Amino acid sequence: MRKYLAFFRLRFTMGLQYRTAAIAGMTTQFAWGFMQIMIYKAFYETQPDAFPMTFSATTSYIWLQQAFLALFDAWMMETEIFDSILNGNIAYELCRPIRIYNMWFSRSLANRISRAALRCLPILLIAVFLPYPYGISAPVSVIHFMLFSMTLVLGLLVTVAFCMLIYGLTFLTISPQGLRIMFTSMVELFAGAVIPLPFFPEKVQKIMEILPFAAMQNVALRIYSGSMSATEMEKAVLLQVIWLIILTSGGSLLCRYAEKKITVQGG
Amino acid sequence: MITMENVCKSYKVAKRNAGFKAACKAFFHREYEIINALSDVSFTINDGEMVGYIGPNGAGKSSTIKILSGILTPDSGTVLVDGRIPYQDRINHVSNIGVVFGQRSQLWWDVPVIDSFELLRDIYSIPGNLYKNNVEELTELLGLQELLRSPARQLSLGQRMRCEIAASLIHSPKILFLDEPTIGLDAVSKIAVREFIKKQNELHGTTVILTTHDMQDIEALSKRIILVGKGKILLDGSLEEIKKGNANIDETVAELYRSFEI
Amino acid sequence: MVIRMERLKHGLKLYCHYVSISIKSMMQYKTSFFLTALGQFLVSFNVFLGIHFMFLRFHTVNGFTYSEVLLCFSIVLLEFSVAEMIARGFDTFSQMVRTGSFDTILVRPRNEILQVLGSKFELTRIGRMLQATIVFLYAVLHCNVGWNFAKVMTVIFMIVGGTAVFSGLFTVYAAFCFFTLDGLEFMNVFTDGAREFGKYPIGIYGKKMLLFTTFVIPYALVQYYPLLYLTNRTDDVINILIPLCAVFFLIPCYAFWKFGVRHYKSSGS
């Protein structure tokens, strides 16, 4: 555990060093969130009755999404890992006394958390003080907030586990680039990064909600603003846990297979 | 002729301290320090001379080369290269010089070397005949026959450096700047590069200024040495003057560095 | 004048030479090329799907219909992808500054922009362009534009002006690299952000945004005003020519780039 913590500190310090980058990133995300809200506002004003969630729930969703972007961003896969697989540097990593799956998993986790830790507070702080209904409203209840925190963590774990699966699949293909492109665009759409899942037509939404992608950011962001019923929440959390188990076991199996393949081939 | 008179150049660099706390502090308040890369540098180099420009890392060698090739503007002082002020008259100036940065490539990575050469022909607007002659001569002298058809990524470091040097000379410049041209090369390539530079100087009277850490380069090529340290010229003289008796050149230079405390 | 023309011709020839080598080296990695192009396609496809699903739920936004929004989206995407193909070399410019390859450009007797852009011609953007073209054709078939010569010209002017605006922004982005290498993400708001949010007519973002995009960064000149003309919301023929005014945006951008190069030459970053 200590070595993971050390890694996290290192990443966080590195993030701080690039002060301008951090500020620029926050400003970008803030502008992005703001523009998104303007779009939904325009739609809301044209046809309020067609809105699947309340307007203020939508804005909360958008701000939380921007604040925690680094936790769920599908594009944020680690080039270093891809490179090490491609150029064979992975052989070094195999020499370390730590399971490769665990190492990469914790590394990606640390990477995402440290980035988010640096960026979420200012965005949340500003968004909280924005006038109703444009800012983040308070969570519906204490229970909702606790569930939000829990599902946020679960969602992050599912995201990382999914990325791990992609890294693992890289071993089996010649071109990781293709895999990466296909999967990231899929994640973007199905996880609710393009538009929140409730905005999809009902039939499509029903299918989407069972997929692992919905277990990423979707659950936490919607629970916070109270746009899920109790049964929906129960089901969603259960699905998160199930997907987490499936994805991690699939990923580590793949990694073990890959390790064997590398040792046999000698890099 | 190249003259530099009282040239100064300094940079502002953000201080970065180690540690978590320092990083947090630096997030809100950043300290800068001024680094004097060159302070009051003056020298004159005549046409056809071969000069070795030496000094430890960070002494100001690269800054000098960059000023002379028009990439950097000095803070003060005057610089004249064949009557031109490099940083004011960039385009005119650089058509008459050749530059090799040992650690950078100007060749296209994925296409045959000859394609890069042809692009350079268009960049420098070299007349057809001259281009043909130059390529033939460079190919001959540097032994590029086998290399021109393969992409740069497939060449060894030594082979690539030979092509890089050819690329810098394709427009027959009168002055050649070489920034660590032999870095990382094997013995055979090193010797080939040195031989070639020497020949180029004899054949065309090209003025050569070369920075290097490899004292054998200096020994083989230049009669004159300029030693810089901490942005100042510490010594400007011939190899013989510096080398006392039969001492080994590496030791002589190490001794020099020690005596100047650089 | 004659010398000017001669120089221009020469520059153009050199640029074409650069482009042909760029394409040649890209074709060394055909799979990578197709996948990147596919990626470009898929990313914009997601944006398209976003619009599509929103309009399954809502019928109009601020009075604009689905096909009108698609017309807007596809023209902006076209503008962006052409600009990207030409000027996205500036996107990786920070690397050029960081690794010092910009030095090798400065020691050559040619305009710096020509060399930078030439060496980084991005054919992969064809994926995005393809997407834009398909959506554009769809929108043309379903929109009640009432095509005539003036309207065709409007679209052409939009693409010219829009390409200029985006190229200008890429130039500014690159010029920033001369001053800082790590605050550049911010510029994405104006490039990628404008592409992303330009999918809807700017009018839906409110008066202030319209003013900003008219007078500060002239997106509205190449999107909103001519769109009003295309969709028959106004008859004012000035809207045909408005997009061309956006070309003047290149002037301050170029000046800023020149300023950046001067700074680079004095700081040697």
PDB file of N, CA and C in Angstrom, chain B residues 9-11 16 66 69-73 75 87 90-91 94-95 97 99 101 104-106 108-112 115-116 118-125 153, chain C residues 10 13-14 17-18 21-22 24-26 28-29 99-101 103-112 115 118-120 182 261-262 264-269:
ATOM      1  N   LYS B   9      24.249  37.315 -23.268  1.00  0.00           N
ATOM      2  CA  LYS B   9      22.958  36.656 -23.418  1.00  0.00           C
ATOM      3  C   LYS B   9      22.580  36.020 -22.091  1.00  0.00           C
ATOM      4  N   SER B  10      21.376  36.308 -21.613  1.00  0.00           N
ATOM      5  CA  SER B  10      20.950  35.676 -20.360  1.00  0.00           C
ATOM      6  C   SER B  10      19.538  35.133 -20.497  1.00  0.00           C
ATOM      7  N   TYR B  11      19.218  34.142 -19.699  1.00  0.00           N
ATOM      8  CA  TYR B  11      17.878  33.542 -19.695  1.00  0.00           C
ATOM      9  C   TYR B  11      17.263  33.665 -18.317  1.00  0.00           C
ATOM     10  N   ARG B  16      12.931  25.361  -9.611  1.00  0.00           N
ATOM     11  CA  ARG B  16      12.093  24.242  -9.191  1.00  0.00           C
ATOM     12  C   ARG B  16      12.772  23.487  -8.086  1.00  0.00           C
ATOM     13  N   LYS B  66      23.909  29.204 -31.734  1.00  0.00           N
ATOM     14  CA  LYS B  66      22.557  29.650 -32.075  1.00  0.00           C
ATOM     15  C   LYS B  66      22.540  31.122 -32.455  1.00  0.00           C
ATOM     16  N   SER B  69      23.993  31.439 -35.924  1.00  0.00           N
ATOM     17  CA  SER B  69      23.164  30.941 -37.020  1.00  0.00           C
ATOM     18  C   SER B  69      21.806  31.644 -37.073  1.00  0.00           C
ATOM     19  N   GLY B  70      21.646  32.692 -36.295  1.00  0.00           N
ATOM     20  CA  GLY B  70      20.448  33.516 -36.427  1.00  0.00           C
ATOM     21  C   GLY B  70      19.236  33.001 -35.679  1.00  0.00           C
ATOM     22  N   ILE B  71      19.405  31.964 -34.855  1.00  0.00           N
ATOM     23  CA  ILE B  71      18.269  31.425 -34.113  1.00  0.00           C
ATOM     24  C   ILE B  71      17.993  32.278 -32.876  1.00  0.00           C
ATOM     25  N   LEU B  72      19.054  32.782 -32.288  1.00  0.00           N
ATOM     26  CA  LEU B  72      18.921  33.569 -31.058  1.00  0.00           C
ATOM     27  C   LEU B  72      19.358  35.015 -31.292  1.00  0.00           C
ATOM     28  N   THR B  73      18.712  35.916 -30.584  1.00  0.00           N
ATOM     29  CA  THR B  73      19.131  37.309 -30.619  1.00  0.00           C
ATOM     30  C   THR B  73      19.883  37.611 -29.326  1.00  0.00           C
ATOM     31  N   ASP B  75      21.436  39.736 -26.120  1.00  0.00           N
ATOM     32  CA  ASP B  75      20.928  40.873 -25.357  1.00  0.00           C
ATOM     33  C   ASP B  75      21.674  42.144 -25.738  1.00  0.00           C
ATOM     34  N   TYR B  87      20.711  37.623 -36.819  1.00  0.00           N
ATOM     35  CA  TYR B  87      19.350  37.596 -36.276  1.00  0.00           C
ATOM     36  C   TYR B  87      18.460  38.657 -36.889  1.00  0.00           C
ATOM     37  N   ARG B  90      17.738  37.087 -41.169  1.00  0.00           N
ATOM     38  CA  ARG B  90      17.787  35.638 -41.048  1.00  0.00           C
ATOM     39  C   ARG B  90      17.815  34.903 -42.385  1.00  0.00           C
ATOM     40  N   ILE B  91      16.809  35.185 -43.219  1.00  0.00           N
ATOM     41  CA  ILE B  91      16.657  34.379 -44.430  1.00  0.00           C
ATOM     42  C   ILE B  91      17.864  34.495 -45.345  1.00  0.00           C
ATOM     43  N   VAL B  94      20.935  32.633 -43.509  1.00  0.00           N
ATOM     44  CA  VAL B  94      20.989  31.174 -43.433  1.00  0.00           C
ATOM     45  C   VAL B  94      21.127  30.493 -44.790  1.00  0.00           C
ATOM     46  N   SER B  95      20.894  31.229 -45.877  1.00  0.00           N
ATOM     47  CA  SER B  95      21.142  30.563 -47.165  1.00  0.00           C
ATOM     48  C   SER B  95      22.632  30.355 -47.400  1.00  0.00           C
ATOM     49  N   ILE B  97      24.873  29.544 -44.810  1.00  0.00           N
ATOM     50  CA  ILE B  97      25.538  28.739 -43.784  1.00  0.00           C
ATOM     51  C   ILE B  97      24.948  27.332 -43.750  1.00  0.00           C
ATOM     52  N   VAL B  99      24.297  24.113 -40.929  1.00  0.00           N
ATOM     53  CA  VAL B  99      24.329  23.813 -39.505  1.00  0.00           C
ATOM     54  C   VAL B  99      24.013  22.336 -39.280  1.00  0.00           C
ATOM     55  N   PHE B 101      23.119  19.949 -36.094  1.00  0.00           N
ATOM     56  CA  PHE B 101      22.904  19.741 -34.668  1.00  0.00           C
ATOM     57  C   PHE B 101      23.030  18.248 -34.429  1.00  0.00           C
ATOM     58  N   ARG B 104      19.928  16.370 -33.191  1.00  0.00           N
ATOM     59  CA  ARG B 104      18.645  16.518 -33.874  1.00  0.00           C
ATOM     60  C   ARG B 104      18.782  16.058 -35.303  1.00  0.00           C
ATOM     61  N   SER B 105      17.666  15.703 -35.886  1.00  0.00           N
ATOM     62  CA  SER B 105      17.738  15.255 -37.264  1.00  0.00           C
ATOM     63  C   SER B 105      16.993  16.218 -38.160  1.00  0.00           C
ATOM     64  N   GLN B 106      17.536  16.475 -39.311  1.00  0.00           N
ATOM     65  CA  GLN B 106      16.791  17.281 -40.270  1.00  0.00           C
ATOM     66  C   GLN B 106      16.299  16.420 -41.420  1.00  0.00           C
ATOM     67  N   TRP B 108      13.969  13.428 -43.093  1.00  0.00           N
ATOM     68  CA  TRP B 108      12.645  12.845 -42.860  1.00  0.00           C
ATOM     69  C   TRP B 108      12.851  11.399 -42.456  1.00  0.00           C
ATOM     70  N   TRP B 109      12.178  11.021 -41.402  1.00  0.00           N
ATOM     71  CA  TRP B 109      12.388   9.722 -40.791  1.00  0.00           C
ATOM     72  C   TRP B 109      11.997   8.561 -41.696  1.00  0.00           C
ATOM     73  N   ASP B 110      10.883   8.706 -42.393  1.00  0.00           N
ATOM     74  CA  ASP B 110      10.275   7.548 -43.056  1.00  0.00           C
ATOM     75  C   ASP B 110      10.421   7.502 -44.564  1.00  0.00           C
ATOM     76  N   VAL B 111      11.064   8.487 -45.143  1.00  0.00           N
ATOM     77  CA  VAL B 111      11.237   8.428 -46.598  1.00  0.00           C
ATOM     78  C   VAL B 111      12.730   8.318 -46.918  1.00  0.00           C
ATOM     79  N   PRO B 112      13.057   7.807 -48.111  1.00  0.00           N
ATOM     80  CA  PRO B 112      14.466   7.688 -48.486  1.00  0.00           C
ATOM     81  C   PRO B 112      15.212   9.016 -48.327  1.00  0.00           C
ATOM     82  N   ASP B 115      15.021  11.747 -50.903  1.00  0.00           N
ATOM     83  CA  ASP B 115      13.831  12.605 -50.922  1.00  0.00           C
ATOM     84  C   ASP B 115      14.033  13.837 -50.053  1.00  0.00           C
ATOM     85  N   SER B 116      14.661  13.639 -48.889  1.00  0.00           N
ATOM     86  CA  SER B 116      14.957  14.779 -48.030  1.00  0.00           C
ATOM     87  C   SER B 116      15.879  15.746 -48.752  1.00  0.00           C
ATOM     88  N   GLU B 118      16.141  16.200 -51.930  1.00  0.00           N
ATOM     89  CA  GLU B 118      15.431  16.911 -52.989  1.00  0.00           C
ATOM     90  C   GLU B 118      14.568  18.038 -52.442  1.00  0.00           C
ATOM     91  N   LEU B 119      14.020  17.799 -51.257  1.00  0.00           N
ATOM     92  CA  LEU B 119      13.246  18.864 -50.628  1.00  0.00           C
ATOM     93  C   LEU B 119      14.169  20.035 -50.290  1.00  0.00           C
ATOM     94  N   LEU B 120      15.362  19.697 -49.798  1.00  0.00           N
ATOM     95  CA  LEU B 120      16.319  20.754 -49.466  1.00  0.00           C
ATOM     96  C   LEU B 120      16.713  21.546 -50.716  1.00  0.00           C
ATOM     97  N   ARG B 121      16.785  20.850 -51.836  1.00  0.00           N
ATOM     98  CA  ARG B 121      17.089  21.545 -53.088  1.00  0.00           C
ATOM     99  C   ARG B 121      16.060  22.643 -53.335  1.00  0.00           C
ATOM    100  N   ASP B 122      14.775  22.296 -53.113  1.00  0.00           N
ATOM    101  CA  ASP B 122      13.727  23.294 -53.308  1.00  0.00           C
ATOM    102  C   ASP B 122      13.776  24.383 -52.245  1.00  0.00           C
ATOM    103  N   ILE B 123      14.112  23.986 -51.008  1.00  0.00           N
ATOM    104  CA  ILE B 123      14.154  24.969 -49.930  1.00  0.00           C
ATOM    105  C   ILE B 123      15.224  26.021 -50.206  1.00  0.00           C
ATOM    106  N   TYR B 124      16.386  25.562 -50.653  1.00  0.00           N
ATOM    107  CA  TYR B 124      17.486  26.499 -50.885  1.00  0.00           C
ATOM    108  C   TYR B 124      17.515  27.012 -52.318  1.00  0.00           C
ATOM    109  N   SER B 125      16.558  26.580 -53.118  1.00  0.00           N
ATOM    110  CA  SER B 125      16.530  26.925 -54.549  1.00  0.00           C
ATOM    111  C   SER B 125      17.893  26.723 -55.205  1.00  0.00           C
ATOM    112  N   ARG B 153      15.169   6.132 -40.896  1.00  0.00           N
ATOM    113  CA  ARG B 153      14.971   5.318 -39.692  1.00  0.00           C
ATOM    114  C   ARG B 153      15.718   3.993 -39.755  1.00  0.00           C
TER     115      ARG B 153
ATOM    116  N   HIS C  10       6.786  30.085 -56.075  1.00  0.00           N
ATOM    117  CA  HIS C  10       7.854  29.261 -55.543  1.00  0.00           C
ATOM    118  C   HIS C  10       7.460  28.634 -54.208  1.00  0.00           C
ATOM    119  N   LYS C  13       4.984  25.887 -54.675  1.00  0.00           N
ATOM    120  CA  LYS C  13       5.628  24.694 -55.215  1.00  0.00           C
ATOM    121  C   LYS C  13       6.322  23.929 -54.081  1.00  0.00           C
ATOM    122  N   LEU C  14       7.006  24.702 -53.240  1.00  0.00           N
ATOM    123  CA  LEU C  14       7.708  24.079 -52.117  1.00  0.00           C
ATOM    124  C   LEU C  14       6.715  23.407 -51.182  1.00  0.00           C
ATOM    125  N   HIS C  17       5.676  20.199 -52.512  1.00  0.00           N
ATOM    126  CA  HIS C  17       6.738  19.219 -52.324  1.00  0.00           C
ATOM    127  C   HIS C  17       6.685  18.644 -50.902  1.00  0.00           C
ATOM    128  N   TYR C  18       6.522  19.549 -49.929  1.00  0.00           N
ATOM    129  CA  TYR C  18       6.382  19.123 -48.537  1.00  0.00           C
ATOM    130  C   TYR C  18       5.219  18.148 -48.386  1.00  0.00           C
ATOM    131  N   ILE C  21       5.885  14.688 -49.703  1.00  0.00           N
ATOM    132  CA  ILE C  21       6.731  13.874 -48.810  1.00  0.00           C
ATOM    133  C   ILE C  21       5.955  13.462 -47.560  1.00  0.00           C
ATOM    134  N   SER C  22       5.154  14.391 -47.035  1.00  0.00           N
ATOM    135  CA  SER C  22       4.340  14.073 -45.858  1.00  0.00           C
ATOM    136  C   SER C  22       3.475  12.857 -46.122  1.00  0.00           C
ATOM    137  N   LYS C  24       3.823  10.648 -48.448  1.00  0.00           N
ATOM    138  CA  LYS C  24       4.661   9.480 -48.685  1.00  0.00           C
ATOM    139  C   LYS C  24       5.089   8.843 -47.367  1.00  0.00           C
ATOM    140  N   SER C  25       5.501   9.681 -46.412  1.00  0.00           N
ATOM    141  CA  SER C  25       5.940   9.054 -45.165  1.00  0.00           C
ATOM    142  C   SER C  25       4.768   8.516 -44.362  1.00  0.00           C
ATOM    143  N   MET C  26       3.614   9.162 -44.500  1.00  0.00           N
ATOM    144  CA  MET C  26       2.454   8.640 -43.793  1.00  0.00           C
ATOM    145  C   MET C  26       2.055   7.262 -44.324  1.00  0.00           C
ATOM    146  N   GLN C  28       3.834   4.998 -45.161  1.00  0.00           N
ATOM    147  CA  GLN C  28       4.687   3.938 -44.628  1.00  0.00           C
ATOM    148  C   GLN C  28       3.956   3.196 -43.511  1.00  0.00           C
ATOM    149  N   TYR C  29       2.993   3.866 -42.939  1.00  0.00           N
ATOM    150  CA  TYR C  29       2.244   3.261 -41.835  1.00  0.00           C
ATOM    151  C   TYR C  29       0.774   3.283 -42.215  1.00  0.00           C
ATOM    152  N   THR C  99      11.637  19.885 -28.416  1.00  0.00           N
ATOM    153  CA  THR C  99      12.785  19.085 -28.839  1.00  0.00           C
ATOM    154  C   THR C  99      13.814  19.914 -29.595  1.00  0.00           C
ATOM    155  N   GLY C 100      13.461  21.152 -29.901  1.00  0.00           N
ATOM    156  CA  GLY C 100      14.419  22.002 -30.595  1.00  0.00           C
ATOM    157  C   GLY C 100      14.402  21.831 -32.102  1.00  0.00           C
ATOM    158  N   SER C 101      13.441  21.073 -32.642  1.00  0.00           N
ATOM    159  CA  SER C 101      13.431  20.944 -34.106  1.00  0.00           C
ATOM    160  C   SER C 101      13.079  22.264 -34.766  1.00  0.00           C
ATOM    161  N   ASP C 103      14.592  24.867 -34.273  1.00  0.00           N
ATOM    162  CA  ASP C 103      15.900  25.426 -34.634  1.00  0.00           C
ATOM    163  C   ASP C 103      16.277  25.053 -36.056  1.00  0.00           C
ATOM    164  N   THR C 104      16.045  23.796 -36.409  1.00  0.00           N
ATOM    165  CA  THR C 104      16.418  23.372 -37.763  1.00  0.00           C
ATOM    166  C   THR C 104      15.579  24.109 -38.806  1.00  0.00           C
ATOM    167  N   ILE C 105      14.379  24.544 -38.393  1.00  0.00           N
ATOM    168  CA  ILE C 105      13.563  25.312 -39.330  1.00  0.00           C
ATOM    169  C   ILE C 105      14.105  26.722 -39.475  1.00  0.00           C
ATOM    170  N   LEU C 106      14.573  27.266 -38.366  1.00  0.00           N
ATOM    171  CA  LEU C 106      15.094  28.633 -38.420  1.00  0.00           C
ATOM    172  C   LEU C 106      16.405  28.746 -39.206  1.00  0.00           C
ATOM    173  N   VAL C 107      17.134  27.644 -39.332  1.00  0.00           N
ATOM    174  CA  VAL C 107      18.390  27.756 -40.075  1.00  0.00           C
ATOM    175  C   VAL C 107      18.182  27.517 -41.572  1.00  0.00           C
ATOM    176  N   ARG C 108      16.935  27.534 -42.000  1.00  0.00           N
ATOM    177  CA  ARG C 108      16.669  27.396 -43.433  1.00  0.00           C
ATOM    178  C   ARG C 108      16.059  28.675 -43.979  1.00  0.00           C
ATOM    179  N   PRO C 109      16.431  29.016 -45.193  1.00  0.00           N
ATOM    180  CA  PRO C 109      16.056  30.324 -45.740  1.00  0.00           C
ATOM    181  C   PRO C 109      14.636  30.368 -46.270  1.00  0.00           C
ATOM    182  N   ARG C 110      13.672  29.990 -45.455  1.00  0.00           N
ATOM    183  CA  ARG C 110      12.290  30.012 -45.908  1.00  0.00           C
ATOM    184  C   ARG C 110      11.399  30.488 -44.786  1.00  0.00           C
ATOM    185  N   ASN C 111      10.218  30.946 -45.160  1.00  0.00           N
ATOM    186  CA  ASN C 111       9.229  31.341 -44.174  1.00  0.00           C
ATOM    187  C   ASN C 111       8.990  30.190 -43.185  1.00  0.00           C
ATOM    188  N   GLU C 112       8.913  30.539 -41.900  1.00  0.00           N
ATOM    189  CA  GLU C 112       8.816  29.488 -40.878  1.00  0.00           C
ATOM    190  C   GLU C 112       7.485  28.753 -40.963  1.00  0.00           C
ATOM    191  N   GLN C 115       7.323  26.135 -43.591  1.00  0.00           N
ATOM    192  CA  GLN C 115       8.074  24.922 -43.251  1.00  0.00           C
ATOM    193  C   GLN C 115       7.368  24.083 -42.201  1.00  0.00           C
ATOM    194  N   GLY C 118       4.156  22.665 -43.753  1.00  0.00           N
ATOM    195  CA  GLY C 118       4.490  21.695 -44.781  1.00  0.00           C
ATOM    196  C   GLY C 118       4.918  20.374 -44.184  1.00  0.00           C
ATOM    197  N   SER C 119       5.718  20.453 -43.135  1.00  0.00           N
ATOM    198  CA  SER C 119       6.257  19.205 -42.592  1.00  0.00           C
ATOM    199  C   SER C 119       5.225  18.420 -41.800  1.00  0.00           C
ATOM    200  N   LYS C 120       4.069  19.020 -41.525  1.00  0.00           N
ATOM    201  CA  LYS C 120       3.076  18.310 -40.725  1.00  0.00           C
ATOM    202  C   LYS C 120       1.698  18.301 -41.392  1.00  0.00           C
ATOM    203  N   ASP C 182       3.150  24.750 -21.188  1.00  0.00           N
ATOM    204  CA  ASP C 182       2.203  23.920 -20.459  1.00  0.00           C
ATOM    205  C   ASP C 182       0.852  24.558 -20.133  1.00  0.00           C
ATOM    206  N   VAL C 261       7.816  34.423 -32.617  1.00  0.00           N
ATOM    207  CA  VAL C 261       9.114  34.032 -33.174  1.00  0.00           C
ATOM    208  C   VAL C 261      10.197  34.973 -32.658  1.00  0.00           C
ATOM    209  N   ARG C 262       9.866  36.271 -32.597  1.00  0.00           N
ATOM    210  CA  ARG C 262      10.855  37.223 -32.068  1.00  0.00           C
ATOM    211  C   ARG C 262      11.200  36.897 -30.630  1.00  0.00           C
ATOM    212  N   TYR C 264      10.980  33.975 -29.202  1.00  0.00           N
ATOM    213  CA  TYR C 264      11.765  32.738 -29.196  1.00  0.00           C
ATOM    214  C   TYR C 264      13.226  33.056 -29.462  1.00  0.00           C
ATOM    215  N   LYS C 265      13.420  33.960 -30.441  1.00  0.00           N
ATOM    216  CA  LYS C 265      14.789  34.277 -30.810  1.00  0.00           C
ATOM    217  C   LYS C 265      15.521  35.052 -29.731  1.00  0.00           C
ATOM    218  N   SER C 266      14.747  35.667 -28.829  1.00  0.00           N
ATOM    219  CA  SER C 266      15.461  36.388 -27.786  1.00  0.00           C
ATOM    220  C   SER C 266      15.522  35.597 -26.487  1.00  0.00           C
ATOM    221  N   SER C 267      14.672  34.569 -26.364  1.00  0.00           N
ATOM    222  CA  SER C 267      14.714  33.811 -25.111  1.00  0.00           C
ATOM    223  C   SER C 267      15.283  32.413 -25.323  1.00  0.00           C
ATOM    224  N   GLY C 268      15.194  31.938 -26.527  1.00  0.00           N
ATOM    225  CA  GLY C 268      15.756  30.623 -26.829  1.00  0.00           C
ATOM    226  C   GLY C 268      15.126  29.501 -26.047  1.00  0.00           C
ATOM    227  N   SER C 269      13.837  29.616 -25.793  1.00  0.00           N
ATOM    228  CA  SER C 269      13.184  28.608 -24.962  1.00  0.00           C
ATOM    229  C   SER C 269      13.329  27.225 -25.560  1.00  0.00           C
TER     230      SER C 269
END
